[in-house]
């Protein structure tokens, strides 16, 4: 894929490409471009015994990987992110706001869709089934009920797949782009 992109973009210099686990690969030097596609399975606070558990909001592994990244002054970071939240409260992006301040990044979050996670919905079942695939299938119904109870008690009723783009900046900030679905309820 890298070679195809270089060919299509007319690049003459072949960049050094580093592949590996974002939590383990050597990232000692600053990079021009970093792309991260970390596991994003939100557990909503339920203890799940597998490495792909993305933490309560689905971004624990992504956040840990991004904390390791150093960008050159002209560098950029591209990542897939999973934001959870609600129609009334918007997305939960506090982790990204903290990271942008710490790393002095200007970050833009582009929602690419949203999924309602209502009790009994196909999407809520699909999410629970995905979680169970990584864990123990015999607990599918119990996991679904626990996740649904946790989501309802915290007011989380949606998940939002997003693209994240970050650049070094003297003015750290996070901008979340609106989508037509967001309407007046969009808040950080």
Coordinates of C-alpha atoms in Angstrom, one line a residue:
X1 CA 0.0 0.0 0.0
X2 CA 2.8 2.4 0.8
X3 CA 4.5 1.7 -2.5
X4 CA 1.2 2.3 -4.4
X5 CA 0.7 5.6 -2.6
X6 CA 4.2 6.7 -3.4
X7 CA 3.7 5.9 -7.0
X8 CA 0.4 7.6 -7.3
X9 CA 1.6 10.8 -5.5
X10 CA 4.8 11.0 -7.6
X11 CA 7.2 10.8 -4.7
X12 CA 10.7 10.2 -5.7
X13 CA 12.2 9.4 -2.3
X14 CA 11.1 6.3 -0.6
X15 CA 10.3 7.0 3.1
X16 CA 11.3 4.7 5.9
X17 CA 8.3 2.8 6.9
X18 CA 8.0 1.2 10.4
X19 CA 5.3 -1.4 10.9
X20 CA 4.4 -2.9 14.3
X21 CA 2.5 -2.8 17.5
X22 CA 2.0 0.9 18.3
X23 CA 2.6 0.2 22.0
X24 CA 5.9 -1.7 21.4
X25 CA 7.6 -0.5 18.2
X26 CA 10.6 1.8 18.6
X27 CA 9.4 5.4 18.1
X28 CA 12.6 7.1 19.3
X29 CA 12.7 9.6 16.5
X30 CA 10.3 12.3 15.4
X31 CA 8.2 11.4 12.4
X32 CA 6.8 13.3 9.4
X33 CA 3.7 11.1 9.1
X34 CA 2.2 8.7 11.6
X35 CA -0.9 6.5 10.9
X36 CA -2.5 4.6 13.7
X37 CA -5.4 2.1 13.6
X38 CA -5.6 0.9 17.1
X39 CA -8.2 -1.6 18.5
X40 CA -11.2 0.6 19.5
X41 CA -13.6 -1.7 21.4
X42 CA -15.2 0.3 24.1
X43 CA -15.9 -1.7 27.3
X44 CA -17.9 1.1 29.0
X45 CA -16.1 0.3 32.2
X46 CA -16.8 -3.4 32.2
X47 CA -13.7 -5.5 32.9
X48 CA -13.0 -7.5 29.7
X49 CA -10.0 -9.8 29.7
X50 CA -8.3 -9.2 26.4
X51 CA -5.7 -7.0 24.8
X52 CA -8.1 -5.3 22.3
X53 CA -10.1 -3.8 25.2
X54 CA -10.1 -0.1 24.3
X55 CA -11.1 1.0 27.8
X56 CA -14.4 2.6 28.8
X57 CA -14.6 4.9 25.7
X58 CA -12.7 2.7 23.3
X59 CA -9.6 4.9 23.0
X60 CA -7.3 3.6 25.8
X61 CA -5.0 1.8 23.3
X62 CA -5.1 4.7 20.8
X63 CA -4.3 7.2 23.6
X64 CA -1.4 5.1 24.8
X65 CA 0.0 4.8 21.3
X66 CA -0.4 8.5 20.6
X67 CA 1.4 9.5 23.8
X68 CA 4.5 7.7 22.3
X69 CA 4.5 9.6 19.0
X70 CA 6.8 12.6 18.4
X71 CA 6.2 14.6 15.2
X72 CA 8.6 16.7 13.3
X73 CA 7.7 20.4 13.1
X74 CA 5.9 19.7 9.8
X75 CA 4.7 16.3 10.8
X76 CA 1.1 15.0 10.9
X77 CA -0.7 12.2 12.6
X78 CA -3.7 10.3 11.1
X79 CA -5.8 7.9 13.2
X80 CA -9.1 6.2 13.4
X81 CA -10.8 7.0 16.7
X82 CA -14.0 5.9 18.4
X83 CA -15.9 8.5 20.3
X84 CA -18.8 7.6 22.6
X85 CA -21.4 10.1 23.8
X86 CA -25.0 11.0 23.4
X87 CA -27.2 13.1 21.2
X88 CA -27.6 15.6 24.0
X89 CA -24.1 15.8 25.3
X90 CA -22.0 15.2 22.1
X91 CA -18.8 13.2 22.0
X92 CA -16.5 12.5 24.9
X93 CA -13.2 14.0 23.8
X94 CA -11.6 15.0 27.1
X95 CA -8.8 12.5 26.6
X96 CA -7.9 14.1 23.3
X97 CA -8.1 17.6 24.6
X98 CA -5.6 16.7 27.4
X99 CA -3.3 15.0 24.9
X100 CA -3.4 18.0 22.5
X101 CA -2.4 20.3 25.4
X102 CA 0.4 18.0 26.5
X103 CA 1.8 17.4 23.0
X104 CA 1.0 20.9 21.7
X105 CA -1.1 19.5 18.8
X106 CA -3.9 21.1 16.8
X107 CA -6.3 18.2 16.3
X108 CA -9.3 17.9 14.1
X109 CA -11.9 15.2 14.6
X110 CA -14.1 14.3 11.7
X111 CA -17.1 12.1 12.6
X112 CA -17.8 9.6 9.8
X113 CA -21.1 8.3 11.2
X114 CA -22.9 7.4 14.4
X115 CA -24.5 4.3 15.8
X116 CA -27.4 4.3 18.3
X117 CA -26.8 2.0 21.2
X118 CA -30.3 1.6 22.5
X119 CA -31.4 -1.4 24.5
X120 CA -32.5 -4.1 22.0
X121 CA -31.1 -2.4 19.0
X122 CA -29.3 -4.4 16.3
X123 CA -26.3 -2.1 16.7
X124 CA -26.1 -2.6 20.5
X125 CA -26.2 -6.4 20.0
X126 CA -23.6 -6.2 17.2
X127 CA -21.3 -4.3 19.5
X128 CA -21.8 -6.8 22.3
X129 CA -21.2 -9.7 19.9
X130 CA -18.0 -8.1 18.7
X131 CA -16.8 -7.7 22.3
X132 CA -17.7 -11.3 23.1
X133 CA -15.7 -12.6 20.0
X134 CA -12.6 -11.3 21.7
X135 CA -13.5 -12.8 25.0
X136 CA -15.7 -15.7 26.0
X137 CA -18.7 -16.4 23.8
X138 CA -20.6 -18.3 26.5
X139 CA -21.1 -15.0 28.3
X140 CA -22.7 -13.1 25.3
X141 CA -26.1 -12.4 27.0
X142 CA -24.6 -11.4 30.3
X143 CA -22.1 -9.1 28.6
X144 CA -24.8 -7.5 26.5
X145 CA -27.0 -6.8 29.6
X146 CA -24.0 -5.4 31.6
X147 CA -22.9 -3.2 28.8
X148 CA -26.5 -1.9 28.2
X149 CA -26.9 -1.1 31.9
X150 CA -23.6 0.7 32.1
X151 CA -24.4 2.8 28.9
X152 CA -27.8 3.7 30.2
X153 CA -26.5 4.7 33.7
X154 CA -23.9 7.0 32.1
X155 CA -26.1 8.5 29.4
X156 CA -24.1 7.1 26.5
X157 CA -26.4 6.2 23.7
X158 CA -24.2 6.5 20.6
X159 CA -20.9 5.6 19.2
X160 CA -19.2 7.7 16.6
X161 CA -16.4 6.4 14.4
X162 CA -14.1 9.3 13.6
X163 CA -11.0 10.3 11.7
X164 CA -8.4 12.2 13.7
X165 CA -5.8 14.5 12.1
X166 CA -3.2 16.2 14.4
X167 CA -0.4 18.7 13.6
X168 CA 2.2 20.3 15.9
X169 CA 1.0 23.7 16.9
X170 CA 1.9 26.5 19.2
X171 CA -1.8 26.7 20.1
X172 CA -3.0 23.3 21.2
X173 CA -6.7 22.8 20.4
X174 CA -9.2 20.2 19.4
X175 CA -11.8 21.0 16.7
X176 CA -14.7 18.6 16.1
X177 CA -16.3 19.0 12.7
X178 CA -20.0 18.9 12.5
X179 CA -22.1 16.5 10.5
X180 CA -25.7 17.0 9.4
X181 CA -26.9 14.6 12.0
X182 CA -25.3 16.6 14.8
X183 CA -27.7 19.6 14.6
X184 CA -27.7 21.9 17.6
X185 CA -26.7 19.2 20.1
X186 CA -23.0 19.2 19.1
X187 CA -20.9 20.1 22.2
X188 CA -17.4 19.4 23.6

